[in-house]
């Protein structure tokens, strides 16, 4: 073939056609033929040619099958043709990789044998190969024109571009077809297997089951979707199945588990292989199980164990029979070493009996016989006799020889099927005596067979019975006389007979022992069949032993259950056992269950504990342990620690006793070790909790006293408002004082919340909206140097939290982040939903399982070192300069999380920034309460009689002033003793207004109890410097008691008093 490059067509018309063609190709879509129509039209347009086609080559590279042919603007039926003698032949036959074929003119002259070209009068031809994903040519695209064809770089690039696009689409169609075929095959495979296959999601709900599952449990794949094992099986079984699923979800390796599930005919045992299905991120989202019914196998194993016991008894009987043989019998292994001989064989040559022990080479026995003169006296004669005897032994020859005392023996030597040789030495001095002995031996042998608990039989080469013992007769329900000379066919079904024939043929073909397990007459049998040879090694037939293993199977099942039970006990224990030698080196250690962070056994074997963990204890600390090792003493509860595989510090407690051999020699120590890491961590948490409790009590006391002070201030300030009512400037100043007092009250509320003496008011809060409402304040607080980014997840749950405390916590975290970025930076607030399961909660004791809303606050600031991180939640700890931080910010946030039944974590690296995650329990979706309550007008004046009990003179004076100025008749008391005296000596009171915490031995509840006795039905209002309902939560106050919290506003007190006095049902 010649390549031509005539003058390129660079006219504007050609370029416009190609641009139009490429535009057509870019928009090509739809089914296969529709796309090919568009692509070939674009190709014909761009190259201005008559014919454009694409097709695939056959596997033998001889025939081309067009997929689509465009001829003169119309598509014609594609017909396959032989490529021999055509322009495209070189694409498939050239030894070199041909990437393009082009003929500008004279095509008919070049390929006279191509009838299609001759019929069309073609002049120009171009072809481009199409390749599969591996780069191999599977077809080509070609164009033909009946006029000379202009060929240039631009047209070549256009042709190649269109061809590559067509090839890419064909490859895509091929891949889709292969994938569809693969999916169909996979579905067929899943539904046609005898195993039960299923998929459950992470919550245990079925997603898919195969047809085997549907048939066994009478539920379709459609019906089972969304159900759990608890919907299908008894709770006890379902709990076990669920636990196994969770184990598989958490494991990196497939888990093989034995499971028991109920069927129509009772419980069935399954071997289940379970493994997690993971998404692209590696997160397990489902568990797949493949369960195989092993009920029959379990039963077979039980029966096999019973059969083995029978076989051992049979072996004992056979050995006894061999000892009773009148002939000498000896067995040598494959290396010609003595194994066993009966007494007759040993006594035939008493002179060498002492060396005929297991392991003695046969040649050594022969040499010993030569030394005692058994083979004559001449050295040449002795040498020849030894040579002949050894040659006969190796060749397994049968021969006779005469003893010095005139006795004659016949020696028969046999090759054992498993290797080795056996020797039978027969005394043939008296043929009759020998015949009698033979008959007796046969009789004994027959007795052994007939009295064997297992069916025993022998067959000839045609499968006809030669021998069948009584047990075998029972199995066939026929007498031996009926069996002898017949095959098994008349006594069993056709299927069973064919199985027997197949086993017999396998024994005779392989000349090896064949063992099979089969069922017969409702029982399960282990059949051992073996070939039987004559002295010349010719196959005579086969023998067999049938052992009923039904009970063995049941025993094996019970044993497996027992082993599983004890394995569960061992795996449930967190302790492990160990042994060490005289120098304290660990020589053995059991598996450590329940954790993967302890050092593996292979890591510690051969090392002392000091070598494993010596860096964490001083020599003095190790001394008691070392004294016990060197002094061969027992030791108890020695504690040490070392670094686990995850770099965590692990604590262990060990106890051990010295061990000695039977001679009293000291071997080392043996003992038990316990993981006390959690115990030590719990002790540390208790210490921190006690510290926090002490600080909380101090903080609560300060806040309580501060509330009393603010109660006096706010009361007097409100009265000042009335006095300066007409002085606008003075009124504004007083109102500013009131606002400052209210901010102080908010601060004490947070202090009380931190000290756990302030009850929260948790509601279902839309966290997303709360952050949106708080965003403007945060931006003003952070300043322009800090870039605030808020990233809220869609469908965020509501959180159960006090919204005001949450706002304060977020503001605290934002200010901390701003201070960590003095030069500016980025602050990101993210939200998400998370669920902690029981297993996660077990691993993190500070977390309760459940659903949480997560608020993560991250900065790009300076970060914190590990020693600082350990203290960040401690009250009054701060890294800021003196006067710039109270040390209560993170402590209050931490306290809020704990009071809200949530969780708080912090992660930080020096120079990398800090992330604080606040986990808040999920709350119900409720309509938010209206926080913009409008203050009602001041209630109407009253004239009722009120007893005020308050130990703080300032607070008492303010409250008395507030009430008396509103018309009430007020009587005041400083403590409980004075209050009781007033109740007993004064006219009836309408209301008792008392502080809860009072000096003098009587608190507010004590006073109320006494007042109810003196004046039944008296109405009560409590006040406290602690938060409203805090004492209720501490079981100090009735849940329905009316309480006004200090510091209270005048309107708040007057409204509360008026409401109680007007309530007809209160007392």
PDB file of N, CA and C in Angstrom, residues 84 237 240 248 328 355 401 408 421 429 498 510 611 630 650-651 705 715 735 842-843 873 953 961 1013:
ATOM      1  N   UNK A  84      -9.883  -9.766   2.874  1.00  0.00           N
ATOM      2  CA  UNK A  84      -8.758 -10.097   1.985  1.00  0.00           C
ATOM      3  C   UNK A  84      -8.893  -9.327   0.684  1.00  0.00           C
ATOM      4  N   UNK A 237     -32.823 -15.539  70.199  1.00  0.00           N
ATOM      5  CA  UNK A 237     -32.037 -15.796  68.986  1.00  0.00           C
ATOM      6  C   UNK A 237     -31.726 -14.494  68.266  1.00  0.00           C
ATOM      7  N   UNK A 240     -28.824 -12.525  69.732  1.00  0.00           N
ATOM      8  CA  UNK A 240     -27.512 -13.096  69.357  1.00  0.00           C
ATOM      9  C   UNK A 240     -27.157 -12.723  67.924  1.00  0.00           C
ATOM     10  N   UNK A 248     -19.457  -7.848  63.307  1.00  0.00           N
ATOM     11  CA  UNK A 248     -18.971  -7.830  61.925  1.00  0.00           C
ATOM     12  C   UNK A 248     -18.819  -6.405  61.411  1.00  0.00           C
ATOM     13  N   UNK A 328       4.579 -66.158  62.533  1.00  0.00           N
ATOM     14  CA  UNK A 328       5.276 -64.963  62.971  1.00  0.00           C
ATOM     15  C   UNK A 328       4.912 -63.788  62.085  1.00  0.00           C
ATOM     16  N   UNK A 355      17.262 -57.011  70.164  1.00  0.00           N
ATOM     17  CA  UNK A 355      17.414 -55.834  69.279  1.00  0.00           C
ATOM     18  C   UNK A 355      16.190 -55.633  68.386  1.00  0.00           C
ATOM     19  N   UNK A 401      13.232 -71.409  54.421  1.00  0.00           N
ATOM     20  CA  UNK A 401      14.561 -71.726  54.945  1.00  0.00           C
ATOM     21  C   UNK A 401      14.433 -72.718  56.088  1.00  0.00           C
ATOM     22  N   UNK A 408      11.315 -75.908  59.504  1.00  0.00           N
ATOM     23  CA  UNK A 408      11.261 -75.161  58.257  1.00  0.00           C
ATOM     24  C   UNK A 408      10.254 -73.999  58.401  1.00  0.00           C
ATOM     25  N   UNK A 421       6.878 -52.459  54.970  1.00  0.00           N
ATOM     26  CA  UNK A 421       6.746 -53.886  54.625  1.00  0.00           C
ATOM     27  C   UNK A 421       6.287 -54.657  55.851  1.00  0.00           C
ATOM     28  N   UNK A 429       6.771 -77.044  59.051  1.00  0.00           N
ATOM     29  CA  UNK A 429       7.283 -78.383  59.359  1.00  0.00           C
ATOM     30  C   UNK A 429       6.197 -79.407  59.211  1.00  0.00           C
ATOM     31  N   UNK A 498     -26.079 -46.821  43.150  1.00  0.00           N
ATOM     32  CA  UNK A 498     -25.120 -46.136  42.285  1.00  0.00           C
ATOM     33  C   UNK A 498     -24.025 -45.461  43.108  1.00  0.00           C
ATOM     34  N   UNK A 510      -8.091 -46.460  42.589  1.00  0.00           N
ATOM     35  CA  UNK A 510      -6.957 -45.796  43.243  1.00  0.00           C
ATOM     36  C   UNK A 510      -6.135 -46.735  44.102  1.00  0.00           C
ATOM     37  N   UNK A 611      11.970  -4.491  80.807  1.00  0.00           N
ATOM     38  CA  UNK A 611      12.315  -4.152  79.427  1.00  0.00           C
ATOM     39  C   UNK A 611      11.091  -3.650  78.667  1.00  0.00           C
ATOM     40  N   UNK A 630      13.789 -12.850  92.358  1.00  0.00           N
ATOM     41  CA  UNK A 630      15.080 -13.428  92.748  1.00  0.00           C
ATOM     42  C   UNK A 630      14.938 -14.308  93.991  1.00  0.00           C
ATOM     43  N   UNK A 650      -1.148   2.526  79.706  1.00  0.00           N
ATOM     44  CA  UNK A 650      -1.944   1.412  80.205  1.00  0.00           C
ATOM     45  C   UNK A 650      -1.448   0.994  81.576  1.00  0.00           C
ATOM     46  N   UNK A 651      -2.363   0.614  82.458  1.00  0.00           N
ATOM     47  CA  UNK A 651      -2.023   0.200  83.822  1.00  0.00           C
ATOM     48  C   UNK A 651      -2.391  -1.275  83.995  1.00  0.00           C
ATOM     49  N   UNK A 705     -24.791  35.353  97.529  1.00  0.00           N
ATOM     50  CA  UNK A 705     -24.663  36.604  98.289  1.00  0.00           C
ATOM     51  C   UNK A 705     -24.761  37.803  97.364  1.00  0.00           C
ATOM     52  N   UNK A 715     -34.058  47.011  93.804  1.00  0.00           N
ATOM     53  CA  UNK A 715     -35.287  47.489  94.460  1.00  0.00           C
ATOM     54  C   UNK A 715     -35.246  48.995  94.697  1.00  0.00           C
ATOM     55  N   UNK A 735     -32.270  54.203  85.096  1.00  0.00           N
ATOM     56  CA  UNK A 735     -32.553  53.041  84.239  1.00  0.00           C
ATOM     57  C   UNK A 735     -31.263  52.392  83.762  1.00  0.00           C
ATOM     58  N   UNK A 842     -19.572   2.788  75.634  1.00  0.00           N
ATOM     59  CA  UNK A 842     -18.762   1.952  76.512  1.00  0.00           C
ATOM     60  C   UNK A 842     -17.296   2.360  76.443  1.00  0.00           C
ATOM     61  N   UNK A 843     -16.851   2.756  75.249  1.00  0.00           N
ATOM     62  CA  UNK A 843     -15.456   3.150  75.083  1.00  0.00           C
ATOM     63  C   UNK A 843     -15.193   4.564  75.591  1.00  0.00           C
ATOM     64  N   UNK A 873     -10.366  23.202  81.176  1.00  0.00           N
ATOM     65  CA  UNK A 873     -11.698  23.192  81.760  1.00  0.00           C
ATOM     66  C   UNK A 873     -11.684  23.476  83.258  1.00  0.00           C
ATOM     67  N   UNK A 953     -31.012  42.552 105.974  1.00  0.00           N
ATOM     68  CA  UNK A 953     -31.787  43.770 106.257  1.00  0.00           C
ATOM     69  C   UNK A 953     -32.068  44.582 105.010  1.00  0.00           C
ATOM     70  N   UNK A 961     -40.682  47.822 101.354  1.00  0.00           N
ATOM     71  CA  UNK A 961     -40.999  49.090 100.705  1.00  0.00           C
ATOM     72  C   UNK A 961     -41.839  48.856  99.452  1.00  0.00           C
ATOM     73  N   UNK A1013     -49.686  24.866 110.247  1.00  0.00           N
ATOM     74  CA  UNK A1013     -50.325  24.331 111.442  1.00  0.00           C
ATOM     75  C   UNK A1013     -50.988  25.448 112.249  1.00  0.00           C
TER      76      UNK A1013
END
